[in-house]
PDB file of C-alpha atoms in Angstrom:
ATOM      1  CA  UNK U   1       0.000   0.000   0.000  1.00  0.00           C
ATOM      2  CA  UNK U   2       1.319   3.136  -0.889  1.00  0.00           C
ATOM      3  CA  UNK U   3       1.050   5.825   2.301  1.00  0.00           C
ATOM      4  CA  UNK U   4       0.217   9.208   0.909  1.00  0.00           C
ATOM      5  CA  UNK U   5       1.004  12.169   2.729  1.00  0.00           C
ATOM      6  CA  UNK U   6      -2.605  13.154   2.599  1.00  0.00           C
ATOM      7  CA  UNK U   7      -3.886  10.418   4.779  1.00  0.00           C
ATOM      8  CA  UNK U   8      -1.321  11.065   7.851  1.00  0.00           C
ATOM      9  CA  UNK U   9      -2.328  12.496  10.830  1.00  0.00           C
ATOM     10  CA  UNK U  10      -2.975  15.980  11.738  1.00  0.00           C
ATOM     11  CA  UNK U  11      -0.031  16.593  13.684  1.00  0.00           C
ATOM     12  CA  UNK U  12       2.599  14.399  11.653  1.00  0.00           C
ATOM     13  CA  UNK U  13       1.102  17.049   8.519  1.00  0.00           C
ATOM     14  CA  UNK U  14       2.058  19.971  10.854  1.00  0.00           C
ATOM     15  CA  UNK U  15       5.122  19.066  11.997  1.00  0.00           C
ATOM     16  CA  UNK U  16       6.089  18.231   8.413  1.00  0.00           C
ATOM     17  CA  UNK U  17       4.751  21.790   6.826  1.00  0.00           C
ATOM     18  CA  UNK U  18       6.252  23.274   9.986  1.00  0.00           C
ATOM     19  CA  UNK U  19       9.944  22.768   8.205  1.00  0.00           C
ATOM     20  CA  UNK U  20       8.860  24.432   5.138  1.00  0.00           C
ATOM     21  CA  UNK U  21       9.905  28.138   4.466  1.00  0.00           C
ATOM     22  CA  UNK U  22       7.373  30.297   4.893  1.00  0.00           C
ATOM     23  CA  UNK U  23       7.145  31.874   1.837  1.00  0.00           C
ATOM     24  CA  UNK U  24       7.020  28.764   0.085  1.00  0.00           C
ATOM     25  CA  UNK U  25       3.966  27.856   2.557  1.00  0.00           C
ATOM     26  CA  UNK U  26       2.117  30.637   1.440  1.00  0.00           C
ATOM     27  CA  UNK U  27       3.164  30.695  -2.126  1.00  0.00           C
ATOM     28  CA  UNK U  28       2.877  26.909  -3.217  1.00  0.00           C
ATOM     29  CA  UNK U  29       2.186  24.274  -0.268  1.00  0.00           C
ATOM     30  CA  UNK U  30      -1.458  26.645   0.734  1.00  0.00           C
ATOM     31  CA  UNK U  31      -2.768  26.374  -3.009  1.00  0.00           C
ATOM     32  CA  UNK U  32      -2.005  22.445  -3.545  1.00  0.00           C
ATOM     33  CA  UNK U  33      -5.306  21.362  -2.161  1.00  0.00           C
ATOM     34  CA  UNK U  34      -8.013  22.351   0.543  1.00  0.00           C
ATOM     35  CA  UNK U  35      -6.298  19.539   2.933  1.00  0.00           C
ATOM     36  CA  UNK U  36      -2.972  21.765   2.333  1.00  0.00           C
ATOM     37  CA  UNK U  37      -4.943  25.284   2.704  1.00  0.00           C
ATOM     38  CA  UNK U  38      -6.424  24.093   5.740  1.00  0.00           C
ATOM     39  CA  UNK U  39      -3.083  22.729   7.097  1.00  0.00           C
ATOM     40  CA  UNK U  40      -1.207  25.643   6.921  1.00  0.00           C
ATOM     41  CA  UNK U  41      -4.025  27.966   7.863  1.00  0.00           C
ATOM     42  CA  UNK U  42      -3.424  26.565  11.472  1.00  0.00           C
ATOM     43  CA  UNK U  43      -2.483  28.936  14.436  1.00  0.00           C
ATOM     44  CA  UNK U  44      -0.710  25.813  15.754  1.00  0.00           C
ATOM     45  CA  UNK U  45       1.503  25.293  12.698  1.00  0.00           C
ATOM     46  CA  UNK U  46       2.797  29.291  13.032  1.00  0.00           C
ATOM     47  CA  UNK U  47       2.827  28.666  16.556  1.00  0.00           C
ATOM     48  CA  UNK U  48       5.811  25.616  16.044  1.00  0.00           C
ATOM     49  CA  UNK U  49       7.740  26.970  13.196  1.00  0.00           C
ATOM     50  CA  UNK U  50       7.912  29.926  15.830  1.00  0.00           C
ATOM     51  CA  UNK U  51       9.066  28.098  18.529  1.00  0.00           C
ATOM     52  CA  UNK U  52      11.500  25.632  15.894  1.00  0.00           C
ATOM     53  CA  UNK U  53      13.030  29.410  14.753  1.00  0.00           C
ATOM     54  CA  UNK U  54      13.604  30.705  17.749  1.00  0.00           C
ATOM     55  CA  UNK U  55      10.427  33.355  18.117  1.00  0.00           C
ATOM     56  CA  UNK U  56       8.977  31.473  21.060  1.00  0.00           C
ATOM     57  CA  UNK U  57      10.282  29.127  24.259  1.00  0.00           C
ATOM     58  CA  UNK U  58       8.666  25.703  24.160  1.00  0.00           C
ATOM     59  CA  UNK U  59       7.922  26.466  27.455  1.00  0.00           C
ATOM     60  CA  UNK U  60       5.184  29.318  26.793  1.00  0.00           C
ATOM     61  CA  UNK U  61       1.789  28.556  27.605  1.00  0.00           C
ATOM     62  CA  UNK U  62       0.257  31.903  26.508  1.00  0.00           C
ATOM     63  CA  UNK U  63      -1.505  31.969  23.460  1.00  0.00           C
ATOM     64  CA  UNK U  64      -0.896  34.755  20.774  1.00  0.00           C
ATOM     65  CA  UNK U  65      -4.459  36.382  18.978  1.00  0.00           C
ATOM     66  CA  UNK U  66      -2.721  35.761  15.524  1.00  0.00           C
ATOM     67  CA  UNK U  67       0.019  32.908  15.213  1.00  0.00           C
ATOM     68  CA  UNK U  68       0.984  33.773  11.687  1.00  0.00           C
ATOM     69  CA  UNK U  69       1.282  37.344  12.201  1.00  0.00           C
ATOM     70  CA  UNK U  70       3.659  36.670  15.281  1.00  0.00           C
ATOM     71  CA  UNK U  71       5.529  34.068  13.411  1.00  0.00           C
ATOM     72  CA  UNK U  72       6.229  37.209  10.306  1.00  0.00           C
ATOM     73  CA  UNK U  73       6.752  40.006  12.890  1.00  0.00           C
ATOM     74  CA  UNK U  74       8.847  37.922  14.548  1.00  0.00           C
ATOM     75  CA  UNK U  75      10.988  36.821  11.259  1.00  0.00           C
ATOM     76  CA  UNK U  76      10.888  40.717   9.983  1.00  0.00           C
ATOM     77  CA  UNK U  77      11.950  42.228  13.583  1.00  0.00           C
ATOM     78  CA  UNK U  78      14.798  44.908  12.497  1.00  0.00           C
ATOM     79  CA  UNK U  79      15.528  48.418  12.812  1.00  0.00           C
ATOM     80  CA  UNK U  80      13.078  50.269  10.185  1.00  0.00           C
ATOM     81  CA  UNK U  81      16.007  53.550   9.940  1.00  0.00           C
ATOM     82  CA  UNK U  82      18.756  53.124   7.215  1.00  0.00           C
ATOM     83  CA  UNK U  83      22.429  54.520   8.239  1.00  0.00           C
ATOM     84  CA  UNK U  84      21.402  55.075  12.283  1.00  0.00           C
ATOM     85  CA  UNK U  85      25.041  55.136  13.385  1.00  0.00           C
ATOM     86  CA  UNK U  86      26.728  57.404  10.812  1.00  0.00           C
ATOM     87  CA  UNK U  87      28.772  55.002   9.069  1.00  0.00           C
ATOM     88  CA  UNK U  88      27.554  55.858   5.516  1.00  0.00           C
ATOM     89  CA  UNK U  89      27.934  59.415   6.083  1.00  0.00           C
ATOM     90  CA  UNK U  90      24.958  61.144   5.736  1.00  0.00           C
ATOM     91  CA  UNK U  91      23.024  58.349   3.071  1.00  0.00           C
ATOM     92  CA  UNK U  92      19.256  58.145   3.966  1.00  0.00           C
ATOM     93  CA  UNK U  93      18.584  60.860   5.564  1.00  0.00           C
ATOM     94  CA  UNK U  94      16.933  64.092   4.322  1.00  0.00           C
ATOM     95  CA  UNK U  95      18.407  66.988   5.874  1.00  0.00           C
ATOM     96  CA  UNK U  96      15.906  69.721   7.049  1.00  0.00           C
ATOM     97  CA  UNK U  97      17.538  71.831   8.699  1.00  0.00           C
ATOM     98  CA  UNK U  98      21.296  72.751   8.263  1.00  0.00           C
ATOM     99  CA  UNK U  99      22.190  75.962  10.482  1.00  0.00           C
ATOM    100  CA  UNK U 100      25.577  76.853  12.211  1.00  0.00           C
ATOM    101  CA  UNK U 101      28.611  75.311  10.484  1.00  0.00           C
ATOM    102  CA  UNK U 102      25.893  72.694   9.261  1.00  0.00           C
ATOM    103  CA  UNK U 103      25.736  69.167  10.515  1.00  0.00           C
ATOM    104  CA  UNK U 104      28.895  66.704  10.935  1.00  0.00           C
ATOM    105  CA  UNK U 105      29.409  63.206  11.525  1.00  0.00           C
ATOM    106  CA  UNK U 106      32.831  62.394  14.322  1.00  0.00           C
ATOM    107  CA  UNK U 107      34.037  58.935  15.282  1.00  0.00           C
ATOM    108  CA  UNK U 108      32.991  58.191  19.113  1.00  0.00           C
ATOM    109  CA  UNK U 109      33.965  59.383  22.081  1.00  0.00           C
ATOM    110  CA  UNK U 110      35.071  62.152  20.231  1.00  0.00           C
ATOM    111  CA  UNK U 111      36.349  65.640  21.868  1.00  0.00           C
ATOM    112  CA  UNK U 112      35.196  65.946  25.533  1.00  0.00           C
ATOM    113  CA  UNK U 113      32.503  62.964  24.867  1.00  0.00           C
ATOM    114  CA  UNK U 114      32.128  59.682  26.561  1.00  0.00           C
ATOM    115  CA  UNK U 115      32.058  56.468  25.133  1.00  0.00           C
ATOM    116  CA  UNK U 116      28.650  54.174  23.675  1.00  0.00           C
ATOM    117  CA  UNK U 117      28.041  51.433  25.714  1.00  0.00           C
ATOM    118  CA  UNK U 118      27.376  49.065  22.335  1.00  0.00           C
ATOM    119  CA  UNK U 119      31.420  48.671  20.928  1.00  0.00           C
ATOM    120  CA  UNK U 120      29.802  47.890  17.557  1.00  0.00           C
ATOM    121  CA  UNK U 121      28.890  51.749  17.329  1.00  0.00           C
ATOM    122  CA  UNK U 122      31.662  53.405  16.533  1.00  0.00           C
ATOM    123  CA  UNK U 123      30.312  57.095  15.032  1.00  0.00           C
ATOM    124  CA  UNK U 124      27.607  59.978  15.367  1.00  0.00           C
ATOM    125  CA  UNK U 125      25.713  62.557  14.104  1.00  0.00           C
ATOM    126  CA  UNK U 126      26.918  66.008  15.454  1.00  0.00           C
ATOM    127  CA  UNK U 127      24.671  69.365  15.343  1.00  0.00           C
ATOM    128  CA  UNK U 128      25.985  73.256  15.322  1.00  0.00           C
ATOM    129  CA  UNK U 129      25.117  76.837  16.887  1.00  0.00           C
ATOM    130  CA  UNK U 130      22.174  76.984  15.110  1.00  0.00           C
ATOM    131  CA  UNK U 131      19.389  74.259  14.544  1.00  0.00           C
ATOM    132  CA  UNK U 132      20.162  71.194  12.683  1.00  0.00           C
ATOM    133  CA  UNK U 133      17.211  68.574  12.139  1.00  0.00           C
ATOM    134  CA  UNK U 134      17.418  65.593   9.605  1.00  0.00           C
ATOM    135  CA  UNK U 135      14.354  62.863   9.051  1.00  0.00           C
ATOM    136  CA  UNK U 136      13.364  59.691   7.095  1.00  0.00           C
ATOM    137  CA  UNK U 137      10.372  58.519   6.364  1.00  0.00           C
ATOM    138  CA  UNK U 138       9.904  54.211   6.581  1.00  0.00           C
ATOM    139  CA  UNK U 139       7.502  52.917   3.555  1.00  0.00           C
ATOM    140  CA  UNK U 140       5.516  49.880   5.168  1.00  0.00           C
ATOM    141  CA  UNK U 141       4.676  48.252   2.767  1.00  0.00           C
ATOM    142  CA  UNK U 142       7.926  48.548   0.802  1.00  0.00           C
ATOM    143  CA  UNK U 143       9.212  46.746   4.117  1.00  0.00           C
ATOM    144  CA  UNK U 144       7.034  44.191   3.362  1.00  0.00           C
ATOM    145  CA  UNK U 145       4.459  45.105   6.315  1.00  0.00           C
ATOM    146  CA  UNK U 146       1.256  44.721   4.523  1.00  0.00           C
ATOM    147  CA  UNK U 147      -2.065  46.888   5.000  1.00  0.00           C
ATOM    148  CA  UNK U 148      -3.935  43.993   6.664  1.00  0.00           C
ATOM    149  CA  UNK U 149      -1.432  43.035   8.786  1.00  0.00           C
ATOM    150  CA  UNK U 150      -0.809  47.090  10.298  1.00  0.00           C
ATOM    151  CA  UNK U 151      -4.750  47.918  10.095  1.00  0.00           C
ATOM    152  CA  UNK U 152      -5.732  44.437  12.185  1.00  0.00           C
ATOM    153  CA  UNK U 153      -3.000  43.289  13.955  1.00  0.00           C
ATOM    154  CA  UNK U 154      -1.608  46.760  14.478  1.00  0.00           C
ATOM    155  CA  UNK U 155       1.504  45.681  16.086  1.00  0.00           C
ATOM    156  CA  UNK U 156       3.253  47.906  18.354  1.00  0.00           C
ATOM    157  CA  UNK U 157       5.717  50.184  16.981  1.00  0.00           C
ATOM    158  CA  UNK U 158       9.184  51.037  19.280  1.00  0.00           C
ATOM    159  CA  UNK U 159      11.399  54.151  18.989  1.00  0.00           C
ATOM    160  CA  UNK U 160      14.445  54.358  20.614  1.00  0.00           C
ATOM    161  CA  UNK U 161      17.048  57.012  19.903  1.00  0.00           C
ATOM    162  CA  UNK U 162      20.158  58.226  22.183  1.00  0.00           C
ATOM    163  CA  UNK U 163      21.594  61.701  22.523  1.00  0.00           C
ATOM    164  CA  UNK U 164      24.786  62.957  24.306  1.00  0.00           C
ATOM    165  CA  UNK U 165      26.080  66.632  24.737  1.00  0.00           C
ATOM    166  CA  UNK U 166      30.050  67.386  24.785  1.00  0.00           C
ATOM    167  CA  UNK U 167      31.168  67.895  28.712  1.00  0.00           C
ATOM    168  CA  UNK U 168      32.469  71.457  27.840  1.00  0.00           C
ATOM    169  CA  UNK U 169      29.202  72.739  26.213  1.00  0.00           C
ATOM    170  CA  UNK U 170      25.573  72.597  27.204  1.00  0.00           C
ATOM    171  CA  UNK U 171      23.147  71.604  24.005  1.00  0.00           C
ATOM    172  CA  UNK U 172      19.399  71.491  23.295  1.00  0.00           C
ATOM    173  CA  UNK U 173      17.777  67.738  21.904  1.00  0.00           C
ATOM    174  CA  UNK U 174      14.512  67.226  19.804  1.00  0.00           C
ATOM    175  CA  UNK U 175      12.664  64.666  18.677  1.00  0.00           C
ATOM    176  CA  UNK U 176       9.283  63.910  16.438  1.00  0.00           C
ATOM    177  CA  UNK U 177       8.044  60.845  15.276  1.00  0.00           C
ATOM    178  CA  UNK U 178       4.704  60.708  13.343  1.00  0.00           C
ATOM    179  CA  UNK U 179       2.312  57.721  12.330  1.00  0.00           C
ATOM    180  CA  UNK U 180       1.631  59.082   9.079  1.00  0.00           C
ATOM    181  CA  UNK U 181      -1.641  57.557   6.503  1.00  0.00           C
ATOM    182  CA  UNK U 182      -1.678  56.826   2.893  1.00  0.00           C
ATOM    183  CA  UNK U 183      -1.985  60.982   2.126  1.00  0.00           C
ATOM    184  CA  UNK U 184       0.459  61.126   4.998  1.00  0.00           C
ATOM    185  CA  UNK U 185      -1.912  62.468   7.415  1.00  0.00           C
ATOM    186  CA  UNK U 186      -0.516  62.484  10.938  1.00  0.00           C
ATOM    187  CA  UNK U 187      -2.579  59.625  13.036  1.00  0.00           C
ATOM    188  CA  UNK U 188      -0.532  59.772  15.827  1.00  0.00           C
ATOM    189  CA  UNK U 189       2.945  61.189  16.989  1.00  0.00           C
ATOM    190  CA  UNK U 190       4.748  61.478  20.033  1.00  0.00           C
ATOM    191  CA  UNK U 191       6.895  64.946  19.708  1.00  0.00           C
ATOM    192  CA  UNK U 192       8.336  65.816  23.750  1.00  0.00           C
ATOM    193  CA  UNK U 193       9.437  68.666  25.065  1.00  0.00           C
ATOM    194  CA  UNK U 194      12.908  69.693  23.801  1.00  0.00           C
ATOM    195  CA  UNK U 195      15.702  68.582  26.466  1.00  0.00           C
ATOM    196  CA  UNK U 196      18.355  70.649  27.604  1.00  0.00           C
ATOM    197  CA  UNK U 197      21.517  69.890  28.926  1.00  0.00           C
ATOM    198  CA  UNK U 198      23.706  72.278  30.541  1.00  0.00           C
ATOM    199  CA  UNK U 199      27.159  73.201  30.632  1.00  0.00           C
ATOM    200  CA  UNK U 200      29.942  70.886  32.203  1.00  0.00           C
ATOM    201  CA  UNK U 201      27.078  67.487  31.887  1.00  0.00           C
ATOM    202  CA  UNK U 202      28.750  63.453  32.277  1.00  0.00           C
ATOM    203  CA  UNK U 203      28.708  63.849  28.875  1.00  0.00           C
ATOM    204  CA  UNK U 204      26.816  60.286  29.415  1.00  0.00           C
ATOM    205  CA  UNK U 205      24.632  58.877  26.212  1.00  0.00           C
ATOM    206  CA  UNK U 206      21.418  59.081  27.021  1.00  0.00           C
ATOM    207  CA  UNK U 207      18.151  57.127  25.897  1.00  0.00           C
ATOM    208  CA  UNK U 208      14.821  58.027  25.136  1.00  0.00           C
ATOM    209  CA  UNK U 209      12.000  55.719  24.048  1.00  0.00           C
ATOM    210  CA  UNK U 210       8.734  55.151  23.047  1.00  0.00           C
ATOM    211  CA  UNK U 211       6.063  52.591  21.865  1.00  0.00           C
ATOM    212  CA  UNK U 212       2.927  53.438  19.672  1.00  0.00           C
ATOM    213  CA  UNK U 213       0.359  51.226  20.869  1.00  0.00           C
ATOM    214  CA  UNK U 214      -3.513  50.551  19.630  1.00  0.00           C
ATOM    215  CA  UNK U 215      -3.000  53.554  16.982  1.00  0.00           C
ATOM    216  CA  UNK U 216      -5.853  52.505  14.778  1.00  0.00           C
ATOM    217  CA  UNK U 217      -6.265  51.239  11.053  1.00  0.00           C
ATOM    218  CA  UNK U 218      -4.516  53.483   8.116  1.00  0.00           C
ATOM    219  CA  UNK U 219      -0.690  53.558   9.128  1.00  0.00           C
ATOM    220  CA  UNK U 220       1.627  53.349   5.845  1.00  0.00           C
ATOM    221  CA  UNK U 221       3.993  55.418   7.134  1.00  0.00           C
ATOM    222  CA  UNK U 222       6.301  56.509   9.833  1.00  0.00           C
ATOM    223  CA  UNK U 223       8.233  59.985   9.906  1.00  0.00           C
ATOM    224  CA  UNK U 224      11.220  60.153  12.239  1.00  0.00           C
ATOM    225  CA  UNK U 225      12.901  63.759  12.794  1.00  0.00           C
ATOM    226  CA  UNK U 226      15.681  64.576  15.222  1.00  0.00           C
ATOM    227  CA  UNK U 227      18.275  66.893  15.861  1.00  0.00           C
ATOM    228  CA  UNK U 228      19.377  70.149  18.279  1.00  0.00           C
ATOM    229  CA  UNK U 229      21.708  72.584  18.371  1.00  0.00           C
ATOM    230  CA  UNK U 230      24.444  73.637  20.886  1.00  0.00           C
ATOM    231  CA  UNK U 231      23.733  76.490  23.603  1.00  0.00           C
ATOM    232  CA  UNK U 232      26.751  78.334  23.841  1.00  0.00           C
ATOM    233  CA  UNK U 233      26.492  79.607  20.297  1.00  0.00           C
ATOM    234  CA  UNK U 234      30.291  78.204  19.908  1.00  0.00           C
ATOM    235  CA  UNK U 235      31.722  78.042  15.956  1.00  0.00           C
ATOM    236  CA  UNK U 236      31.706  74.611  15.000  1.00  0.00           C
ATOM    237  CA  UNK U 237      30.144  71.336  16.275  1.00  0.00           C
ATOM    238  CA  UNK U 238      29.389  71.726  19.927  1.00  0.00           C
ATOM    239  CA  UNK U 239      25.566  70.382  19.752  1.00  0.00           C
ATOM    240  CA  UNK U 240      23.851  67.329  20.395  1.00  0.00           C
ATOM    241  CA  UNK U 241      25.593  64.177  19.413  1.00  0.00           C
ATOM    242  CA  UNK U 242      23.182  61.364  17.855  1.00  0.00           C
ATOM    243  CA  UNK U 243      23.465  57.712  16.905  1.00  0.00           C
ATOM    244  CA  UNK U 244      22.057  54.262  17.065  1.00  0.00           C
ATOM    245  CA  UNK U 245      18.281  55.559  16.345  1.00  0.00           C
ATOM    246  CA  UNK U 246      15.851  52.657  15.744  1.00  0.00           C
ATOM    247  CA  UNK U 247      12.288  52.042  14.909  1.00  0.00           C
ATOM    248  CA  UNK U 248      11.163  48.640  14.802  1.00  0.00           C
ATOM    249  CA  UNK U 249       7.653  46.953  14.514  1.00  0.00           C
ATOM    250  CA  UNK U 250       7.617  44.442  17.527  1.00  0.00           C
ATOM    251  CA  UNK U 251       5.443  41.274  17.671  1.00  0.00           C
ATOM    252  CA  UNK U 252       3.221  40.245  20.467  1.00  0.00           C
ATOM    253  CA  UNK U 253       4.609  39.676  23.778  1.00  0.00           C
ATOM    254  CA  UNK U 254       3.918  36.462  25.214  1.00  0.00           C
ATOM    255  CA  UNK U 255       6.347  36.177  28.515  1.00  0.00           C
TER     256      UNK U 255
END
């Protein structure tokens, strides 16, 4: 008798189609037959090629409301910002505004600065006397985030970014991110008050974060602006020092 993989068991089918790349899931093993469709359209087959990747501890009881969305959050998690740390220079980034002596990227700690905790970051963004600001704007969908996924899932969205001022010079910090729609109307944003640090600081890196949450259907875009000045209206680059800015789409948490 020959055994066709049709007539195994439930489980044995899942286990099987859980060792298949996802794409290939999606793309060819869903449209072989209903059996197949049906197969792969269970939460508990996303739910064990998460845990066989990595995603998920064996261990976790909790249950996620979409297993296949967590499984491609999960595989897609990355930092949404191009060239955070500097080392292309100034590629990505738009500038908007340019004052002083104009912005300038230095290689860490640089003069009177202190070192980044992460050794892999090695340079930063450095603002002037007058206001420098620079932005990019993330495509969603050209990250492969599609409109379903962001309008019913609506996974949270974390922004980190980390600012340092020079010990000998006191500088002003500023930061804007927008959830933007298809017209980019703003839907959300989370723009705090400007942070000054004074004269003679630890010169210490310092974080700041935030994480959209529940924002609502119609996100295709996110706007990220940043940038400062110095407050001692010294020639040069005496402003705020930027690097290692992130925005990344997070999946469900389930510890």
């Amino acid at each position: 008798m020959v055994l066709k993989i049709s007539n195994l068991p439930e489980d044995v089918m899942v286990e099987v189609l859980s060792l298949v790349p996802a794409a290939q899931l999606i793309h060819s093993c869903r449209l072989v037959c209903v059996l197949w469709k049906n197969i792969v359209d269970l939460p508990t087959l996303w739910k064990r090629k998460s845990q066989k990747e990595g995603f998920l501890p064996k261990e976790c009881k909790k249950n996620s409301r979409d297993w296949r969305a967590f499984y491609f959050i999960s595989m897609k998690k990355k930092n949404l910002l191009k060239n955070p740390c500097a080392n292309e220079g100034f590629d990505s980034w738009t500038i908007l505004e340019n004052g002083g002596h104009h912005w300038k990227t230095e290689t860490l700690p640089g003069n009177h600065g202190a070192l980044f905790h992460n050794p892999q970051v090695q340079k930063y963004f450095v603002t002037s006397y007058e206001l420098c600001t620079k932005s990019q704007i993330i495509d969603l969908k050209q990250e492969g985030y599609r409109e379903e996924l962001m309008d019913e899932i609506q996974p949270d969205i974390e922004i980190k970014d980390w600012y340092a001022a020079r010990h000998d010079c006191g500088c002003r910090y500023q930061l804007c991110v927008r959830l933007l729609s298809r017209d980019y109307i703003v839907l959300q944003e989370f723009c705090p008050e400007q942070v000054v640090i004074e004269q003679w600081s630890d010169a210490q890196w310092r974080e700041i974060t935030h994480r959209f949450k529940s924002y609502g259907p119609g996100v295709r875009y996110i706007s990220f602006e940043h940038g400062g000045q110095d407050t001692q209206w010294w020639a040069g680059w005496y402003g705020v020092r930027l690097t290692n800015s992130s925005v990344t789409i997070l999946p469900e948490e389930l510890m």
